[in-house]
XYZ file of N, CA and C in Angstrom:
630
model
N 1.120 -1.158 0.138
C -0.519 -0.070 0.244
C 1.328 1.269 0.082
N 1.086 2.392 -0.574
C 1.060 3.949 -0.603
C 1.034 4.073 0.160
N 1.868 4.767 0.369
C 1.490 6.354 1.607
C 0.704 7.453 2.116
N -0.547 7.164 3.175
C -0.903 7.628 3.390
C -0.964 9.016 3.656
N -1.466 9.711 2.746
C -0.989 11.578 2.921
C -2.527 12.764 2.854
N -2.513 13.160 3.654
C -3.387 13.611 3.194
C -3.122 15.565 2.599
N -3.723 16.065 1.566
C -3.447 17.023 1.011
C -4.249 18.710 1.774
N -3.743 19.647 0.558
C -4.666 20.675 0.892
C -5.887 20.634 1.018
N -6.373 21.123 1.670
C -7.985 21.234 2.157
C -8.427 22.183 0.639
N -9.510 22.056 -0.019
C -10.665 22.285 -0.516
C -11.952 22.564 0.074
N -12.422 24.233 -0.149
C -13.722 24.522 0.090
C -15.047 24.415 -0.428
N -15.606 23.059 -0.487
C -16.781 22.994 -1.127
C -17.516 23.168 -0.308
N -18.844 23.727 -0.790
C -20.220 23.617 -0.204
C -19.790 24.344 1.725
N -20.320 23.033 2.837
C -20.187 23.911 4.305
C -18.630 22.538 4.503
N -17.996 22.608 3.840
C -17.100 21.569 4.658
C -15.397 22.469 3.798
N -14.281 22.368 4.057
C -13.211 22.067 3.556
C -13.310 20.719 3.759
N -12.411 19.877 2.183
C -12.010 18.763 2.537
C -10.961 18.320 1.587
N -9.937 17.131 2.495
C -8.610 17.281 2.274
C -8.845 15.520 2.114
N -8.372 15.611 0.727
C -8.263 13.943 0.039
C -6.647 13.518 0.088
N -6.776 12.391 0.367
C -5.289 11.974 -0.386
C -4.885 11.526 -0.874
N -3.681 12.021 -1.277
C -2.499 11.432 -1.707
C -2.740 10.430 -3.358
N -2.764 8.969 -2.115
C -3.069 7.954 -2.777
C -4.361 6.912 -2.567
N -5.130 6.190 -2.964
C -6.293 5.853 -3.070
C -6.385 5.308 -1.415
N -7.697 5.589 -0.809
C -7.368 4.149 0.076
C -9.218 3.562 0.520
N -9.116 1.957 -0.544
C -9.630 1.162 -0.236
C -9.830 0.471 0.200
N -10.792 -0.482 0.190
C -11.005 -1.617 1.460
C -12.565 -2.322 0.666
N -12.270 -3.954 0.849
C -13.366 -5.049 0.677
C -13.814 -4.837 2.156
N -14.946 -5.305 2.211
C -16.016 -5.927 3.892
C -16.692 -6.971 3.628
N -16.386 -7.804 3.995
C -17.842 -9.380 3.562
C -18.977 -9.703 4.746
N -20.327 -9.245 4.194
C -21.295 -9.592 5.154
C -21.591 -9.162 6.054
N -21.849 -7.998 6.100
C -21.544 -6.526 6.358
C -22.874 -6.427 7.347
N -23.369 -6.137 8.013
C -25.126 -6.165 8.958
C -25.502 -4.353 8.383
N -26.818 -4.032 7.853
C -26.909 -2.796 7.633
C -28.917 -2.690 8.504
N -27.559 -1.133 9.400
C -29.303 -1.181 10.251
C -29.698 0.688 9.798
N -29.143 1.840 9.666
C -30.553 2.087 9.088
C -29.854 2.653 7.955
N -31.032 3.610 6.631
C -30.981 4.719 5.571
C -31.053 5.540 5.552
N -30.737 6.449 5.161
C -31.272 7.875 5.465
C -30.948 8.484 4.100
N -32.015 9.228 3.428
C -31.959 9.862 2.140
C -31.005 11.140 2.647
N -30.353 11.404 2.090
C -28.952 12.072 1.430
C -29.662 13.996 1.350
N -30.191 14.167 0.077
C -31.189 15.174 -0.640
C -32.531 14.815 -0.478
N -33.204 15.866 -1.431
C -34.800 15.609 -1.727
C -33.429 15.116 -3.293
N -33.203 16.480 -3.681
C -32.149 15.873 -4.560
C -31.906 14.962 -5.866
N -30.987 13.414 -5.238
C -31.090 12.578 -6.003
C -31.455 11.838 -5.232
N -30.987 10.678 -5.393
C -31.480 9.705 -4.865
C -30.281 8.888 -3.603
N -29.326 10.102 -3.685
C -27.838 8.960 -2.748
C -28.625 8.578 -1.280
N -27.844 8.153 -0.674
C -28.251 7.337 0.394
C -26.910 7.294 1.234
N -27.563 7.364 2.601
C -26.465 6.883 3.921
C -26.737 5.638 4.523
N -26.274 4.966 4.500
C -26.440 3.567 5.428
C -25.241 3.418 6.666
N -26.587 2.872 7.373
C -25.528 2.788 9.016
C -25.130 1.430 8.892
N -23.813 0.668 9.158
C -23.982 -0.105 8.942
C -23.082 -0.410 9.736
N -22.976 -1.821 10.062
C -22.540 -2.523 11.715
C -21.723 -3.231 10.735
N -20.444 -3.127 11.492
C -19.707 -4.129 11.167
C -17.727 -4.536 11.901
N -17.409 -6.462 11.521
C -17.862 -6.762 12.802
C -16.302 -5.585 13.866
N -15.904 -5.852 14.990
C -14.951 -5.020 16.038
C -13.183 -5.411 16.028
N -13.488 -6.645 14.456
C -11.688 -7.122 14.210
C -12.256 -5.618 13.223
N -12.537 -5.983 13.256
C -12.557 -3.888 11.064
C -11.374 -2.346 12.428
N -12.040 -2.662 13.360
C -11.272 -1.655 14.156
C -10.531 -0.760 13.844
N -9.497 -1.697 13.495
C -8.185 -1.393 13.846
C -7.857 -0.410 12.851
N -7.994 -0.673 11.310
C -8.350 -0.278 9.983
C -8.521 0.915 9.765
N -9.616 1.322 10.579
C -10.435 2.712 10.200
C -9.343 3.284 11.393
N -9.292 3.166 12.151
C -8.884 4.017 13.629
C -7.090 4.527 12.612
N -6.372 3.646 12.580
C -4.848 3.418 12.036
C -5.230 4.485 10.702
N -6.428 4.602 9.998
C -6.679 6.049 9.213
C -7.134 7.454 10.091
N -7.527 7.041 10.997
C -8.254 8.244 11.485
C -6.966 8.505 12.423
N -6.083 8.110 13.199
C -4.787 8.463 13.294
C -4.210 9.176 12.280
N -3.989 8.507 10.680
C -3.226 10.024 10.217
C -3.467 11.144 10.578
N -5.652 10.651 9.679
C -6.401 12.326 9.758
C -5.724 13.087 10.267
N -6.183 13.014 12.042
C -5.988 14.226 13.670
C -4.711 14.238 13.175
N -3.235 13.540 12.951
C -1.911 13.356 12.744
C -1.713 14.937 11.935
N -1.964 14.743 10.850
C -1.965 15.813 9.255
C -2.675 16.909 9.852
N -3.632 16.898 10.409
C -4.258 18.663 11.093
C -3.686 18.789 12.236
N -3.115 18.429 13.024
C -2.750 18.665 14.021
C -1.271 19.750 12.942
N -0.673 18.364 12.518
C 0.448 19.727 12.317
C 0.739 20.542 10.996
N -0.404 20.201 10.345
C -0.994 21.275 9.162
C -2.218 22.744 9.346
N -2.812 22.347 10.367
C -3.684 22.684 10.706
C -3.203 24.665 10.506
N -1.870 24.886 10.835
C -1.722 26.591 10.654
C -1.223 27.022 9.765
N 0.086 25.315 8.305
C 0.101 26.304 8.084
C -1.521 25.964 6.716
N -2.438 25.504 7.406
C -4.206 25.235 5.735
C -4.520 26.405 6.260
N -5.056 26.969 7.726
C -5.833 27.778 7.867
C -4.876 28.449 9.566
N -6.163 29.547 8.524
C -5.583 31.088 9.499
C -6.491 30.789 11.314
N -6.174 30.181 12.207
C -6.857 30.152 13.020
C -5.785 29.978 14.005
N -6.407 29.775 15.549
C -5.494 29.699 16.998
C -5.884 28.084 17.380
N -6.153 27.170 17.076
C -6.297 26.246 17.778
C -5.951 25.059 17.907
N -5.355 24.833 19.501
C -4.015 23.500 19.990
C -4.947 22.517 19.338
N -3.883 21.701 20.411
C -3.959 19.861 19.215
C -5.152 20.017 20.396
N -5.525 20.486 21.544
C -6.690 19.357 22.027
C -8.471 20.086 21.864
N -7.736 21.118 20.943
C -9.640 22.041 20.619
C -9.374 21.193 18.934
N -8.376 21.092 18.470
C -7.980 19.825 17.482
C -9.399 17.815 17.883
N -8.079 17.447 18.385
C -9.191 16.411 19.478
C -10.456 15.922 19.434
N -10.834 17.276 20.353
C -12.899 17.415 20.762
C -13.403 17.815 19.444
N -12.672 18.425 18.050
C -13.109 18.379 16.907
C -13.538 16.973 16.305
N -12.063 16.252 16.194
C -12.658 14.828 15.618
C -12.845 13.790 16.530
N -14.021 13.059 15.608
C -14.949 12.331 15.525
C -14.218 10.897 14.050
N -14.255 10.044 15.322
C -13.848 8.404 14.641
C -14.723 7.610 14.038
N -14.367 7.615 12.256
C -14.771 6.708 11.684
C -16.072 6.297 12.410
N -15.980 5.437 13.131
C -17.078 4.497 13.813
C -16.957 5.022 14.811
N -18.591 4.746 15.229
C -19.472 5.625 16.321
C -18.788 4.352 17.434
N -17.762 4.918 18.760
C -17.595 4.612 19.875
C -18.672 4.743 20.347
N -20.066 5.226 20.296
C -21.179 4.127 21.732
C -22.392 2.555 20.368
N -22.078 2.955 19.551
C -22.869 2.105 19.048
C -22.017 1.067 18.111
N -20.802 1.086 17.581
C -19.970 0.585 16.865
C -20.954 0.849 15.041
N -20.994 1.699 14.678
C -21.519 2.421 13.586
C -20.681 2.784 12.704
N -20.805 2.597 11.027
C -19.501 3.238 10.615
C -21.005 3.757 9.206
N -21.140 5.517 8.468
C -21.927 5.653 8.212
C -20.785 6.011 6.242
N -21.659 5.519 5.527
C -21.348 5.675 4.480
C -22.030 5.171 3.256
N -21.810 6.477 2.096
C -22.288 7.203 1.268
C -22.568 6.444 -0.144
N -23.783 6.409 -0.352
C -24.204 4.708 -1.541
C -25.140 5.946 -3.000
N -24.023 5.984 -3.343
C -25.223 7.403 -4.575
C -24.878 6.623 -5.708
N -25.284 7.116 -6.721
C -25.313 6.869 -8.393
C -24.279 6.328 -9.479
N -23.253 6.716 -8.619
C -21.803 6.124 -9.457
C -22.296 4.919 -8.378
N -22.106 4.594 -7.477
C -22.226 3.505 -6.674
C -22.203 1.795 -7.643
N -21.568 0.956 -7.752
C -21.873 0.354 -8.699
C -22.876 -0.644 -8.186
N -23.854 -1.810 -8.005
C -24.966 -2.091 -7.240
C -25.302 -3.324 -7.813
N -24.671 -4.213 -7.135
C -25.050 -6.097 -8.207
C -26.036 -6.707 -7.070
N -27.580 -7.053 -8.067
C -27.945 -8.182 -6.873
C -28.227 -8.994 -7.956
N -27.507 -10.362 -7.035
C -27.069 -11.540 -7.975
C -26.755 -11.439 -8.830
N -25.055 -11.220 -8.531
C -24.652 -10.268 -10.122
C -25.171 -9.663 -10.515
N -26.436 -8.991 -10.950
C -26.837 -8.065 -12.096
C -26.773 -6.697 -11.551
N -26.735 -6.457 -12.527
C -26.171 -5.161 -12.139
C -27.675 -3.877 -11.898
N -28.368 -3.240 -11.340
C -29.067 -2.707 -9.814
C -28.897 -1.389 -9.860
N -30.213 -0.198 -10.209
C -30.055 1.326 -10.050
C -30.132 0.860 -8.425
N -29.996 2.711 -8.317
C -29.619 3.083 -6.885
C -31.323 3.252 -6.739
N -32.723 3.362 -6.554
C -33.781 3.587 -6.908
C -34.147 2.983 -5.294
N -35.895 3.380 -5.076
C -36.912 3.127 -4.288
C -37.106 2.104 -4.302
N -36.881 1.189 -4.883
C -36.695 -0.820 -4.785
C -35.484 -1.017 -3.998
N -34.176 -0.232 -3.716
C -33.043 -1.333 -3.752
C -33.436 -1.151 -1.833
N -33.979 0.081 -1.684
C -34.401 -0.195 -0.316
C -34.813 -1.017 1.194
N -35.758 -1.005 0.004
C -36.026 -3.432 0.391
C -34.846 -3.492 0.347
N -34.402 -4.384 -0.527
C -33.554 -5.187 -0.739
C -32.289 -5.346 0.624
N -32.362 -3.665 1.285
C -31.876 -3.622 2.070
C -31.666 -4.126 3.475
N -33.124 -4.315 3.682
C -33.122 -4.394 4.845
C -34.120 -6.431 4.659
N -33.407 -6.865 3.554
C -34.180 -8.774 3.503
C -33.837 -9.179 4.034
N -34.691 -10.215 4.625
C -34.177 -11.341 5.211
C -33.477 -12.547 4.180
N -32.387 -12.697 4.616
C -31.493 -14.036 3.705
C -30.497 -13.759 2.841
N -30.420 -11.709 2.557
C -29.664 -11.575 1.768
C -28.098 -11.174 2.927
N -27.175 -12.069 1.925
C -25.837 -10.854 2.769
C -25.539 -9.786 1.303
N -24.640 -9.001 2.401
C -24.019 -7.640 1.645
C -22.363 -8.256 1.628
N -21.759 -7.651 0.558
C -20.313 -7.555 0.049
C -19.971 -5.635 0.418
N -19.416 -4.951 0.111
C -19.138 -3.711 -0.206
C -17.872 -3.509 -0.496
N -17.245 -2.893 -0.776
C -16.486 -1.873 -1.689
C -16.390 -0.569 -0.744
N -15.096 -0.503 -0.126
C -15.206 1.727 -0.002
C -14.359 1.923 -0.008
N -14.738 3.176 -0.398
C -12.783 4.229 0.000
C -12.924 5.221 0.121
N -12.378 5.845 0.489
C -11.912 7.178 1.891
C -12.146 8.478 0.754
N -13.399 9.744 0.788
C -13.721 10.708 0.104
C -12.878 11.647 0.502
N -12.648 11.951 1.918
C -11.316 12.443 2.452
C -12.127 12.635 4.413
N -11.051 14.415 3.827
C -11.166 14.081 5.847
C -12.209 14.989 5.475
N -12.828 15.310 6.113
C -13.914 16.769 5.806
C -13.795 17.868 7.475
N -13.677 18.701 7.330
C -12.978 20.200 7.879
C -15.164 20.508 8.118
N -14.913 20.673 9.208
C -15.978 21.907 9.709
C -16.284 22.708 10.851
N -16.840 23.952 10.509
C -16.763 24.647 11.571
C -16.762 23.783 12.952
N -16.960 23.041 13.234
C -17.686 22.172 14.265
C -17.107 21.038 15.037
N -16.400 20.756 13.302
C -16.152 18.559 13.277
C -15.277 18.331 12.537
N -14.828 17.684 13.068
C -13.576 17.274 11.926
C -13.696 15.375 11.968
N -14.446 15.242 10.164
C -14.043 13.448 10.966
C -13.468 13.014 9.299
N -13.253 11.445 9.121
C -12.890 11.019 7.323
C -14.422 10.741 7.256
N -14.570 10.535 5.909
C -16.434 10.375 4.855
C -15.641 8.625 3.801
N -16.464 7.858 4.453
C -16.254 6.788 3.270
C -17.867 6.720 2.650
N -17.818 6.312 0.916
C -17.892 6.048 -0.183
C -18.222 4.523 -0.188
N -19.696 4.074 -0.810
C -19.556 2.758 -0.872
C -19.188 2.665 -2.719
N -17.990 2.867 -3.116
C -17.879 2.069 -4.488
C -17.962 1.045 -5.181
N -18.696 -0.658 -4.143
C -19.702 -1.561 -5.507
C -20.394 -2.169 -3.261
N -21.701 -2.167 -4.492
C -22.316 -2.382 -3.205
C -22.820 -4.256 -4.120
N -22.572 -5.977 -3.222
C -22.450 -6.611 -3.870
C -24.295 -7.676 -3.147
N -24.618 -7.605 -3.519
C -26.184 -8.265 -3.095
C -26.655 -9.408 -2.969
N -26.328 -11.025 -2.254
C -26.960 -12.491 -2.691
C -28.106 -12.415 -2.251
N -28.809 -12.394 -2.446
C -30.325 -13.406 -2.302
C -30.688 -14.263 -2.851
N -30.531 -15.652 -0.922
C -29.543 -16.489 -1.180
C -31.572 -17.635 -1.807
N -32.460 -16.381 -1.282
C -33.541 -17.159 -1.634
C -34.263 -17.678 -3.016
N -33.584 -16.266 -3.446
C -33.487 -16.703 -4.935
C -32.505 -17.294 -5.665
N -31.063 -17.962 -5.550
C -30.187 -17.802 -5.416
C -29.719 -19.052 -5.309
N -30.008 -20.279 -5.863
C -29.697 -22.000 -5.823
C -29.308 -21.851 -5.930
N -28.073 -21.548 -6.367
C -26.429 -21.897 -6.581
C -25.181 -21.228 -6.270
N -26.128 -20.179 -4.911
C -25.154 -19.366 -4.530
C -24.563 -20.164 -2.757
N -23.464 -20.630 -2.872
C -22.889 -22.008 -2.025
C -21.913 -21.407 -0.713
N -21.620 -19.727 -1.191
C -20.411 -19.386 -0.773
C -21.247 -19.187 0.952
N -20.370 -20.096 2.083
C -21.039 -20.070 3.021
C -20.372 -19.041 4.318
N -20.608 -18.424 5.228
C -20.211 -17.561 6.112
C -19.184 -18.151 6.328
N -18.593 -19.199 6.871
C -17.648 -19.499 7.286
C -16.935 -19.254 6.279
N -16.712 -19.372 5.071
C -15.454 -19.147 3.493
C -15.578 -17.851 3.280
N -16.764 -17.411 3.837
C -16.922 -15.579 4.221
C -15.508 -14.775 4.743
N -15.614 -15.264 6.607
C -14.548 -15.545 7.428
C -13.575 -15.575 7.218
N -13.349 -16.788 6.542
C -12.265 -16.930 6.576
C -11.466 -15.862 5.448
N -11.757 -15.886 4.720
C -11.420 -14.583 3.797
C -11.312 -13.610 4.515
N -12.621 -13.380 4.728
C -12.144 -11.486 5.074
C -10.795 -11.338 6.073
N -10.696 -12.352 7.510
C -9.724 -12.510 7.883
C -8.064 -12.989 7.868
N -8.300 -13.244 6.656
C -6.943 -12.769 5.486
C -6.848 -11.970 5.295
N -7.779 -10.920 4.569
C -7.327 -9.990 4.362
C -6.662 -8.133 5.232
N -8.259 -8.970 6.358
C -7.603 -8.233 7.569
C -6.622 -8.379 8.237
N -5.687 -9.217 7.808
C -4.829 -9.622 9.149
C -3.640 -8.675 7.355
N -3.600 -9.096 6.663
C -2.911 -7.581 5.526
C -3.001 -6.612 5.211
N -3.591 -6.678 5.291
C -4.569 -4.940 6.099
C -4.010 -3.990 6.804
N -3.605 -4.417 8.214
C -3.209 -4.214 9.837
C -1.838 -4.410 9.349
N -0.987 -5.292 8.885
C -0.102 -5.286 7.967
C 0.023 -3.976 7.800
N 0.113 -3.768 6.844
C -0.104 -3.044 5.944
C -0.116 -1.469 6.550
N -1.332 -1.303 7.342
C -1.865 0.138 7.732
C -0.953 0.394 9.237
N -0.278 -0.509 9.486
C 0.863 -0.716 10.389
C 2.362 0.571 10.228
N 2.465 -0.416 9.046
C 3.648 0.031 8.511
C 4.028 1.602 7.667
N 2.589 1.131 6.961
C 2.159 3.873 7.196
C 1.751 3.909 7.880
N 2.386 3.968 9.429
C 1.921 4.750 10.733
C 3.293 4.878 10.792
N 4.014 3.888 10.915
C 5.217 4.407 11.175
C 5.963 4.797 10.584
N 6.082 4.501 9.171
C 6.738 5.931 7.717
C 6.046 7.187 8.717
N 4.957 7.333 8.522
C 3.665 8.736 8.939
C 5.327 9.075 10.149
N 5.564 8.467 11.097
C 5.549 9.030 12.533
C 6.930 9.085 12.692
N 7.241 8.375 11.338
C 9.696 8.074 10.405
C 9.216 10.103 10.460
N 8.128 9.891 8.349
C 8.511 11.455 8.563
C 7.821 13.254 9.676
N 7.492 12.733 10.084
C 7.059 13.533 11.248
C 8.147 13.724 12.410
N 9.062 12.471 12.963
C 10.308 12.736 13.442
C 11.094 14.177 12.820
N 11.760 13.249 12.089
C 12.224 14.945 10.942
C 11.852 15.222 10.714
N 11.432 15.659 10.597
C 10.289 17.422 10.053
C 10.397 18.360 12.023
N 10.088 17.348 13.372
C 9.627 17.751 14.383
C 12.422 18.233 14.243
């Protein structure tokens, strides 16, 4: 995985957005969708609140720590303010909610959505599928960037691909939960190792600057 570094933020509507120099993308299997919300009336985009295994928290914690360290080190360079590190710590919200372990994701018309391997559109019928029993959900997510508002700072994530497998209508589907978990554990371990290496590189760069 390439170095994770946040670029100078650009003002877009209500927030400054700092994107990463290299894309941060991750696959997750057998997720649980808890809630969905319509983002605005002008399009079909949804905000999904999903529950991902706590084993994945390390992935998000490392990305969040890099983002928080970047804004601490570059705040005075990027913005004309006198915020202290304590202020920035207080403004920063983690990707995963500490209270309920939910992650908010954006699903939009640019997301690739498949239902039993067939492409489908983001419309009102999709919402029924998101909460249908006997469905398995897999996603590929991408970090949009670090959003810097007046009163909070948070990384936001976008669903690049959503795969829905409806076992009720897919007799040929044989992939078991055990197989999914095994595949996921291998991917998770590889990702944690890579992210720890990135964090080490970041800390070395930070120490060199200091």
